[in-house]
PDB file of C-alpha atoms in Angstrom:
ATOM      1  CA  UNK A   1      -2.892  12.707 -13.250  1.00  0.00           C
ATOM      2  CA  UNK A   2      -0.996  12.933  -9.575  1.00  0.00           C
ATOM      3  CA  UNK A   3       0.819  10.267  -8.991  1.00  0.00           C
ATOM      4  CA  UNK A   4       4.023   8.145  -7.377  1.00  0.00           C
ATOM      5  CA  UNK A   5       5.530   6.281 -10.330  1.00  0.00           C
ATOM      6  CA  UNK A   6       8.048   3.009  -9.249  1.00  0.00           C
ATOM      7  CA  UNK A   7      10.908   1.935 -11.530  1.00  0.00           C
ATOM      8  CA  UNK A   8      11.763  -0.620 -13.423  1.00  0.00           C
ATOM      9  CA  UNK A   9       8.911  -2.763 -12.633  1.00  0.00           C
ATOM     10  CA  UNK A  10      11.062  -6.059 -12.134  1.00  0.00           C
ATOM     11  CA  UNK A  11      15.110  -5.860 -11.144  1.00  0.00           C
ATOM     12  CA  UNK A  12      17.447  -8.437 -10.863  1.00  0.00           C
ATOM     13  CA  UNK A  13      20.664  -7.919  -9.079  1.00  0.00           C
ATOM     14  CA  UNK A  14      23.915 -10.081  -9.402  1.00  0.00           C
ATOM     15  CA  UNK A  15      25.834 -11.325  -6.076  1.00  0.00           C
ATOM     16  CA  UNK A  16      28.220  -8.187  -4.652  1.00  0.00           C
ATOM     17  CA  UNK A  17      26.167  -5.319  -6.402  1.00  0.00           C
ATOM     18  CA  UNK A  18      24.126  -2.146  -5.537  1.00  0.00           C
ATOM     19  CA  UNK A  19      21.066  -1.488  -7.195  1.00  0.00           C
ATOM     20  CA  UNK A  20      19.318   1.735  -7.338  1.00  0.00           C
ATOM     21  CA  UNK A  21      15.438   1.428  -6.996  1.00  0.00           C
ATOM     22  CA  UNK A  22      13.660   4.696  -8.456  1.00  0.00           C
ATOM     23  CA  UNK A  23      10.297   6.697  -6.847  1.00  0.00           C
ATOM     24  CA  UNK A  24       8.948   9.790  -8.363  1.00  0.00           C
ATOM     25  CA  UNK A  25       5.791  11.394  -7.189  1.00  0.00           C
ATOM     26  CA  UNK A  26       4.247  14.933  -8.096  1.00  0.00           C
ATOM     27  CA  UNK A  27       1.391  14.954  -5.230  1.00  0.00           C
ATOM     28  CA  UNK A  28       3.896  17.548  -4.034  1.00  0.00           C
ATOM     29  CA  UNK A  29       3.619  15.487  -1.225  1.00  0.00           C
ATOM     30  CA  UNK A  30       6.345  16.553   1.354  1.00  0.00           C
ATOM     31  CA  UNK A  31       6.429  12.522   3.358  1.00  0.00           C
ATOM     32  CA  UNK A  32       8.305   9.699   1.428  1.00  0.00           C
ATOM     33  CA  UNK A  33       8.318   6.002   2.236  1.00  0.00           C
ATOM     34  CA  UNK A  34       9.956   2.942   1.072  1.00  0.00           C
ATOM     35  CA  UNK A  35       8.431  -0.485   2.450  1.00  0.00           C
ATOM     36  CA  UNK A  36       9.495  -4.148   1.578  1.00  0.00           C
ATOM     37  CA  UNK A  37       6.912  -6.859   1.190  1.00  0.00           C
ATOM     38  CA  UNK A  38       7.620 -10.587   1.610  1.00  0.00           C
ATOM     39  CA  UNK A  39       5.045 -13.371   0.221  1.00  0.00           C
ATOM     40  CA  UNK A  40       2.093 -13.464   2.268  1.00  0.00           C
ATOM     41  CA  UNK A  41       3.138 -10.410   4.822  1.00  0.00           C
ATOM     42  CA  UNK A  42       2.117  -7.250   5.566  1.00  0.00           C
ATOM     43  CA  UNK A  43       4.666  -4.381   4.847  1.00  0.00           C
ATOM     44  CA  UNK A  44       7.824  -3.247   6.495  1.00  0.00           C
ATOM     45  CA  UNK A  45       9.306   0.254   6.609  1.00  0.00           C
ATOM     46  CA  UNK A  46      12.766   0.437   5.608  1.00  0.00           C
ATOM     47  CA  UNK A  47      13.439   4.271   5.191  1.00  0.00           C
ATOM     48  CA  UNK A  48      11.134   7.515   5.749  1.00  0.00           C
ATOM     49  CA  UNK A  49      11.719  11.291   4.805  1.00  0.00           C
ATOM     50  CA  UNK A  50       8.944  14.214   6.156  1.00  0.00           C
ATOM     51  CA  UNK A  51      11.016  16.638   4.217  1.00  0.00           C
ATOM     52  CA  UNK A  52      14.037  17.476   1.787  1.00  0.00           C
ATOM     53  CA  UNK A  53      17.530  16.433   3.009  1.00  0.00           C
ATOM     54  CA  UNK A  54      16.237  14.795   5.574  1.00  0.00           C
ATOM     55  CA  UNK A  55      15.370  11.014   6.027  1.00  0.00           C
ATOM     56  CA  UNK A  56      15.340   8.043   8.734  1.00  0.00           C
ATOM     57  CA  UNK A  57      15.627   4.301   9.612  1.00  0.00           C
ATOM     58  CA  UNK A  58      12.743   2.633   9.755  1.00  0.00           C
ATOM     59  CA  UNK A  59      12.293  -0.669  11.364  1.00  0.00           C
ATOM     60  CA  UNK A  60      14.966  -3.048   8.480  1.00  0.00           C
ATOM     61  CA  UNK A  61      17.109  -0.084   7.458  1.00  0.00           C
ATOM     62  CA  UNK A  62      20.286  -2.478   7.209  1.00  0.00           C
ATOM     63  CA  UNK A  63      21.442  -2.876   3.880  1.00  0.00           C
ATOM     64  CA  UNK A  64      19.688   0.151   2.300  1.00  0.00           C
ATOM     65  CA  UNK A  65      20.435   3.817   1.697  1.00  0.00           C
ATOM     66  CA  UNK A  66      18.419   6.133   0.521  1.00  0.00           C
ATOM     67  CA  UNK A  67      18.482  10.444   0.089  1.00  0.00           C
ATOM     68  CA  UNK A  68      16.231  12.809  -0.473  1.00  0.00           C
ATOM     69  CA  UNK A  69      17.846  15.394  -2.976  1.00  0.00           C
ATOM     70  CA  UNK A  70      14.392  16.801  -4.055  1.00  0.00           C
ATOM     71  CA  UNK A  71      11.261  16.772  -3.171  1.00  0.00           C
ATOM     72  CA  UNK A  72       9.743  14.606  -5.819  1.00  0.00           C
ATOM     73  CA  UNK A  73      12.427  11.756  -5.395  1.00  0.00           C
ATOM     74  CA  UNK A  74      13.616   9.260  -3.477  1.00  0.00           C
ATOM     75  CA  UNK A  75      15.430   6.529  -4.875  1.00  0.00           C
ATOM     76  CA  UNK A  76      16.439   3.528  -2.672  1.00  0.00           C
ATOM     77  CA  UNK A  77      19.504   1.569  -2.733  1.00  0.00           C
ATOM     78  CA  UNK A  78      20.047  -2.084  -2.425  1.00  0.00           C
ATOM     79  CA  UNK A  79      23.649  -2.549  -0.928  1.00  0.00           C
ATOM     80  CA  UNK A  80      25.621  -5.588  -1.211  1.00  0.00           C
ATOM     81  CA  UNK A  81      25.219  -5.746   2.342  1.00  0.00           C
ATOM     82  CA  UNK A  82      21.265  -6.800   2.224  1.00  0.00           C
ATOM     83  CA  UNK A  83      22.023 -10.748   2.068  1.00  0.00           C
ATOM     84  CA  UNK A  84      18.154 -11.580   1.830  1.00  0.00           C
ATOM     85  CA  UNK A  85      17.138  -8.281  -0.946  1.00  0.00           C
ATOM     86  CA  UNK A  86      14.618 -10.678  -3.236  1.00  0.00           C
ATOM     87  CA  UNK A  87      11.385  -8.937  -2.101  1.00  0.00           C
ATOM     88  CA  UNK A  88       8.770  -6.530  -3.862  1.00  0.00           C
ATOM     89  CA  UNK A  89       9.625  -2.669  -2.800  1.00  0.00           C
ATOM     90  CA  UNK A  90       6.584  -0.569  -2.789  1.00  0.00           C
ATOM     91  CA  UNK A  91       6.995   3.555  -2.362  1.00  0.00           C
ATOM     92  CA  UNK A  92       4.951   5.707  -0.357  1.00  0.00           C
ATOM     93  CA  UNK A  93       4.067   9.348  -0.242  1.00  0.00           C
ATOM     94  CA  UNK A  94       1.821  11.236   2.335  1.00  0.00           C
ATOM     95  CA  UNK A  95       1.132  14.767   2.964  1.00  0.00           C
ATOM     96  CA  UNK A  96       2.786  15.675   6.695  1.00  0.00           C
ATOM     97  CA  UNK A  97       1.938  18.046  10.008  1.00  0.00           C
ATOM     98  CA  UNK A  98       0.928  17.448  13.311  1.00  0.00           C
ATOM     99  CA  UNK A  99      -2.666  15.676  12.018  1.00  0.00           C
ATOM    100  CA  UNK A 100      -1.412  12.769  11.113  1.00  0.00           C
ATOM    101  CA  UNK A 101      -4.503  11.187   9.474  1.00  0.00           C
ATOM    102  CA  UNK A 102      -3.533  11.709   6.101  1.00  0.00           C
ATOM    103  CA  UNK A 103      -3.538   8.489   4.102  1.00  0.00           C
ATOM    104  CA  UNK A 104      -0.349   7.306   2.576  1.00  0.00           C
ATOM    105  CA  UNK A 105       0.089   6.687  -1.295  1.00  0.00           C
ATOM    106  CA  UNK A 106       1.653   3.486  -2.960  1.00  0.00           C
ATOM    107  CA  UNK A 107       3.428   3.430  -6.325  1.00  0.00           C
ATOM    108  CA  UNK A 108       3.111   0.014  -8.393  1.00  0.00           C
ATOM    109  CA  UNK A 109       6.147  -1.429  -6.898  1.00  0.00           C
ATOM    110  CA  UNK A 110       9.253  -2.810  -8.475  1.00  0.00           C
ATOM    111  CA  UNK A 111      10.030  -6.529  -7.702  1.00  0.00           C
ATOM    112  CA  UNK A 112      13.499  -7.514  -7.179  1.00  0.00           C
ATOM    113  CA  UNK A 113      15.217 -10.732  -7.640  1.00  0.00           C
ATOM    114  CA  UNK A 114      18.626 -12.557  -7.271  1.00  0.00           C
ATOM    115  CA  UNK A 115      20.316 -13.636 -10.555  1.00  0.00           C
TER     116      UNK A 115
ATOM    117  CA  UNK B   1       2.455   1.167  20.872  1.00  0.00           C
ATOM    118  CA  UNK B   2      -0.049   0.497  17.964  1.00  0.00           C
ATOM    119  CA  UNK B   3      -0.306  -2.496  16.337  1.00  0.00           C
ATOM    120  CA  UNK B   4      -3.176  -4.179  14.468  1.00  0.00           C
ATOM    121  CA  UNK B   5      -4.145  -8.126  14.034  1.00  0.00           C
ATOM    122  CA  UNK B   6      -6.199  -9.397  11.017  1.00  0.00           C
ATOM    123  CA  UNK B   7      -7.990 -12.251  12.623  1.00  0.00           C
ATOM    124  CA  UNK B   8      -8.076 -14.073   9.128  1.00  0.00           C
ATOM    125  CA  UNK B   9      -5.138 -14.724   6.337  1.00  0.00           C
ATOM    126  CA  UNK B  10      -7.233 -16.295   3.877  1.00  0.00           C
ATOM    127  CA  UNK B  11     -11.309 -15.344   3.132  1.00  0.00           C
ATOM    128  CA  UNK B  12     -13.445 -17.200   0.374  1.00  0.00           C
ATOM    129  CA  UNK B  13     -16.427 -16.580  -0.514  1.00  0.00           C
ATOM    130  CA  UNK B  14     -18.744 -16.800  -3.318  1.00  0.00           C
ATOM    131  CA  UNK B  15     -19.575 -14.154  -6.026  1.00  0.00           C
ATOM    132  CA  UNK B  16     -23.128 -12.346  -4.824  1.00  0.00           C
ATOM    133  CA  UNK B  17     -22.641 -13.026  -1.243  1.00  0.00           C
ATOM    134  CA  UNK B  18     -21.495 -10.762   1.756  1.00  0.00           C
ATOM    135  CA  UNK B  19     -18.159 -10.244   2.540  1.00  0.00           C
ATOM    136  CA  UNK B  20     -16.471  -9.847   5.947  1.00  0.00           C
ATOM    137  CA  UNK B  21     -12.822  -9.216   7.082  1.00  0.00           C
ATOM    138  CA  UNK B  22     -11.877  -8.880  10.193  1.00  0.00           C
ATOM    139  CA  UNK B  23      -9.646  -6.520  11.435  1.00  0.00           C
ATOM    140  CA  UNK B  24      -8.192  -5.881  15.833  1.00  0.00           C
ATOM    141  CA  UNK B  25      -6.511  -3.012  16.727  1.00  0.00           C
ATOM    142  CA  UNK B  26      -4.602  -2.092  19.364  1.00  0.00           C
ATOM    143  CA  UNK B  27      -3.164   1.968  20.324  1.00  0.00           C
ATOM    144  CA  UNK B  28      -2.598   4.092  23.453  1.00  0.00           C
ATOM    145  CA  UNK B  29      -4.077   7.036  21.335  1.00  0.00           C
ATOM    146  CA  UNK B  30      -7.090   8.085  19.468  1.00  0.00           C
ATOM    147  CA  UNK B  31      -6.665   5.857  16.244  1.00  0.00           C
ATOM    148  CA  UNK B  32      -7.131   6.453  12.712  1.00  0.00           C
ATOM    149  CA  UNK B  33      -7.572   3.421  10.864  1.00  0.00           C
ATOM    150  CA  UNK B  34      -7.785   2.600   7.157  1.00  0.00           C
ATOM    151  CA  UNK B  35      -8.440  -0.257   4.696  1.00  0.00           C
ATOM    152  CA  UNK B  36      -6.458  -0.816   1.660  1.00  0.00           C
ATOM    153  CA  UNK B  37      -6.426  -3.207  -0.872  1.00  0.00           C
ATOM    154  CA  UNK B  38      -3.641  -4.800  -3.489  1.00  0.00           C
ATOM    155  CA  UNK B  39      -4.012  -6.285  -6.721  1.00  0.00           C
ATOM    156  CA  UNK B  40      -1.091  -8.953  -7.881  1.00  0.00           C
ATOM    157  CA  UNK B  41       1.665  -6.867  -8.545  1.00  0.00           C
ATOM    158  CA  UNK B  42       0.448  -3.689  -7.837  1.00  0.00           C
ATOM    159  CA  UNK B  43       0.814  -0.933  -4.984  1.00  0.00           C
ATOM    160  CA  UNK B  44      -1.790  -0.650  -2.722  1.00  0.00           C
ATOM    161  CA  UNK B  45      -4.932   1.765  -3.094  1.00  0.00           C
ATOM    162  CA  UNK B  46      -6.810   3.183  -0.303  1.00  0.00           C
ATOM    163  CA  UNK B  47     -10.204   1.721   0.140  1.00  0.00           C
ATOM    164  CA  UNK B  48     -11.786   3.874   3.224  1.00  0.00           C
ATOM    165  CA  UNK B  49     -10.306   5.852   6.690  1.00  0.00           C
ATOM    166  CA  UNK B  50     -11.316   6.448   9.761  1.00  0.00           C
ATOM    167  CA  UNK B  51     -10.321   9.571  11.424  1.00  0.00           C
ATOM    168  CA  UNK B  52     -12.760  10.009  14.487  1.00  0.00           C
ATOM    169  CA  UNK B  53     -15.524  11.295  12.748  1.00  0.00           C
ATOM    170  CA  UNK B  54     -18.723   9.540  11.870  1.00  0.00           C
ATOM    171  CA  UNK B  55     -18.129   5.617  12.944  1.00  0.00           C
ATOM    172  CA  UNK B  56     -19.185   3.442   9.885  1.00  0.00           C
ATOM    173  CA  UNK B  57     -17.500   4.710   6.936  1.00  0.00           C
ATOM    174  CA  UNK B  58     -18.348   3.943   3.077  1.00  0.00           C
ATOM    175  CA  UNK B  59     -15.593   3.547   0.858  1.00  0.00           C
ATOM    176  CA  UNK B  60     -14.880   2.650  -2.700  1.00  0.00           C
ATOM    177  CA  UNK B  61     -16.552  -0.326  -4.654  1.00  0.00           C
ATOM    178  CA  UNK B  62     -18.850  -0.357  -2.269  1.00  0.00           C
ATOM    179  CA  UNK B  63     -17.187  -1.236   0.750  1.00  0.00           C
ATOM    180  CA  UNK B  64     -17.587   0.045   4.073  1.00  0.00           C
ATOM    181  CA  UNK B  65     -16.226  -0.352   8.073  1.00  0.00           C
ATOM    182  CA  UNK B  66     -17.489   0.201  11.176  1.00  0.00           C
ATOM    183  CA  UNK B  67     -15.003   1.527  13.960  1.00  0.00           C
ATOM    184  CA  UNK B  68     -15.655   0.061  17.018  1.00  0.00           C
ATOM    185  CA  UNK B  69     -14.248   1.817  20.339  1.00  0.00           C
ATOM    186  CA  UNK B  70     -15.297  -0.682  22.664  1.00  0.00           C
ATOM    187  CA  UNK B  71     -14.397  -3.906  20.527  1.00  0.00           C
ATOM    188  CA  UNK B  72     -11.310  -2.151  19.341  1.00  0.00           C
ATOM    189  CA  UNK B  73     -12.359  -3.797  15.508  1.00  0.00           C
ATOM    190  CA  UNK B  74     -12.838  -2.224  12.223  1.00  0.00           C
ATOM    191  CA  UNK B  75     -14.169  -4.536  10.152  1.00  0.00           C
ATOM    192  CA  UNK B  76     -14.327  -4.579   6.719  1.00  0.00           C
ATOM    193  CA  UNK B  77     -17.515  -5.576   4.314  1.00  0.00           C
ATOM    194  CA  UNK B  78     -19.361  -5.528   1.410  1.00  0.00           C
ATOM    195  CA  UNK B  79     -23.041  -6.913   0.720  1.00  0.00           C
ATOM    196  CA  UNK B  80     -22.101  -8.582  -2.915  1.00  0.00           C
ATOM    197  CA  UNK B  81     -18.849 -10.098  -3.802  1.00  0.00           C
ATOM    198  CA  UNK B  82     -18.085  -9.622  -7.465  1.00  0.00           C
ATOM    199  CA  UNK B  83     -14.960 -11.225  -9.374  1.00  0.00           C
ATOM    200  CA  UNK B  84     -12.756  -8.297  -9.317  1.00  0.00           C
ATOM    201  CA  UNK B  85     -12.828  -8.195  -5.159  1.00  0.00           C
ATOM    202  CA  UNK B  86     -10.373 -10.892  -5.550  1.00  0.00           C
ATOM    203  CA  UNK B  87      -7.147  -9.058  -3.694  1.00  0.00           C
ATOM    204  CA  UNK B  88      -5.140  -8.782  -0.749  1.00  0.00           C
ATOM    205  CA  UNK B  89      -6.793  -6.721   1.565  1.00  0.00           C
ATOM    206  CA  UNK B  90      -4.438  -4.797   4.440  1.00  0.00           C
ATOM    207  CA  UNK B  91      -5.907  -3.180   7.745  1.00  0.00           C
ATOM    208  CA  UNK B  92      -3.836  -0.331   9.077  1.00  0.00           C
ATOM    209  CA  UNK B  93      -3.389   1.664  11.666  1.00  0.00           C
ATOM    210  CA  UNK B  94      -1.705   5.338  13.128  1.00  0.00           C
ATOM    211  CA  UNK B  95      -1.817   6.960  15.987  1.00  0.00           C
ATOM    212  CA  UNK B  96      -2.104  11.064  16.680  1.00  0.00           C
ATOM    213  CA  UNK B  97       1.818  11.018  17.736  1.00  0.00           C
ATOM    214  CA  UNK B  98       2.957   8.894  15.342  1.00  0.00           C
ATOM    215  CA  UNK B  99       4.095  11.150  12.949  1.00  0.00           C
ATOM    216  CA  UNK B 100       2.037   9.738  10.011  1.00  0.00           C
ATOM    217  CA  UNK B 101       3.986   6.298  10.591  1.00  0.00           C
ATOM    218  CA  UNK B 102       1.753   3.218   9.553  1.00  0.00           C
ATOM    219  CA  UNK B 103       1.247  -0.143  11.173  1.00  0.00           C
ATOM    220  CA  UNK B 104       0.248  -2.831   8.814  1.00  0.00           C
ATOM    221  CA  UNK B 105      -1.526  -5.992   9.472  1.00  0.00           C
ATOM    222  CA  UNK B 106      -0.420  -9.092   8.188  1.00  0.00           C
ATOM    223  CA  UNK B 107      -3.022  -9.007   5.651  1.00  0.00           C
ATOM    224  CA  UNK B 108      -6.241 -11.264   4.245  1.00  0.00           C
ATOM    225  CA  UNK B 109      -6.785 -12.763   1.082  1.00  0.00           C
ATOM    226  CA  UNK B 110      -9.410 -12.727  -0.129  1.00  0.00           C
ATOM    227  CA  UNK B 111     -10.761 -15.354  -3.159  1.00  0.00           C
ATOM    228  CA  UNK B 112     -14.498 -15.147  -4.547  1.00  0.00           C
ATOM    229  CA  UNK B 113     -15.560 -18.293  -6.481  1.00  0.00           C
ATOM    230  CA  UNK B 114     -18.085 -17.643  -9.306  1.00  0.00           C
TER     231      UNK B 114
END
């Protein structure tokens, strides 16, 4: 089955370090998203990508970094410099063009914590 | 701009009755809308779009919304609550020149008591 698959499920991530959040999809979808979710809020887009080698800010890019090496992935970072990172990171992938009524599609998320 | 207000946080009904959640939208542009839903710690799955075609729209489960222009609402029901309804439900919204970019509502809750 087609599908965006999220991992590890739950992170935790010492003081000073980068963590490296994983998204794989083979919708051959060309549109990649990452979004953070806090308790009892909607979503927020941190990074987007319509196609290979090519990606931008959303609307909390600070602290993140992402790339877009191939089509199929694209793994977020967690800097050091995100002071607030405990949230749960859901990916997105969406077919792209000009009609832009093409639903997005959500892996399972991976939920990050401070140690 | 496009934006989108869920009019309630928290829903609760009981199992066998109707359910309704409300959902406001605002956009400069000919809308599509959508409905999805999350499960505790899971991603979110699509329950139904809108895309300027035929103006009450029948999803999965059983669900269905009605787009309407001149209230600027697409609410959200189902005749018969069951158990497993028990989620997070998120209205969104994007616009023709928005590039695919979703806006999210804040999101409902909603519990069903047996």
């Amino acid at each position: 089955d087609g599908g965006i698959t999220q991992s590890p499920k739950y992170l935790f991530r010492k003081e000073g370090q980068n963590v490296t959040l994983s998204c794989e999809q083979n919708l051959n979808h060309d549109a990649m998203y990452w979004y953070r979710q806090d308790p009892g809020q909607g979503l927020r887009l941190i990074y987007y990508s319509q196609i290979v080698n090519d990606f931008q800010k959303g609307d909390i890019a600070e602290g993140y970094s992402v790339s877009r090496e191939k089509k199929e992935s694209f793994p977020l970072t967690v800097t050091s410099a995100q002071k607030n990172p405990t949230a749960f990171y859901l990916c997105a992938s969406s077919t792209t063009g000009w009609n832009s009524n093409q639903p997005q599609h959500f892996g399972d998320g991976t939920r990050l914590s401070i140690l | 701009a496009q934006s989108v207000t869920q009019l309630d946080s928290h829903v609760s009904v009981s199992e066998g009755t109707p359910v309704l959640l409300r959902c406001n939208y605002s956009s400069s542009y000919s809308p599509s809308l959508f409905w999805y839903v999350q499960h505790p710690n899971k991603g979110l799955q699509l329950l139904l779009k809108y895309t300027s075609a035929a103006t009450l729209v029948k999803g999965i489960n059983g669900f269905e919304a009605e787009f309407k222009k001149s209230e600027t609402s697409f609410h959200l029901t189902k005749p018969s609550a069951h158990m497993s309804d028990a989620a997070e439900y998120f209205c969104v919204v994007t616009e023709g020149n928005a590039g695919n970019m979703l806006t999210f509502g804040g999101g409902t809750r909603l519990m069903v008591k047996p």
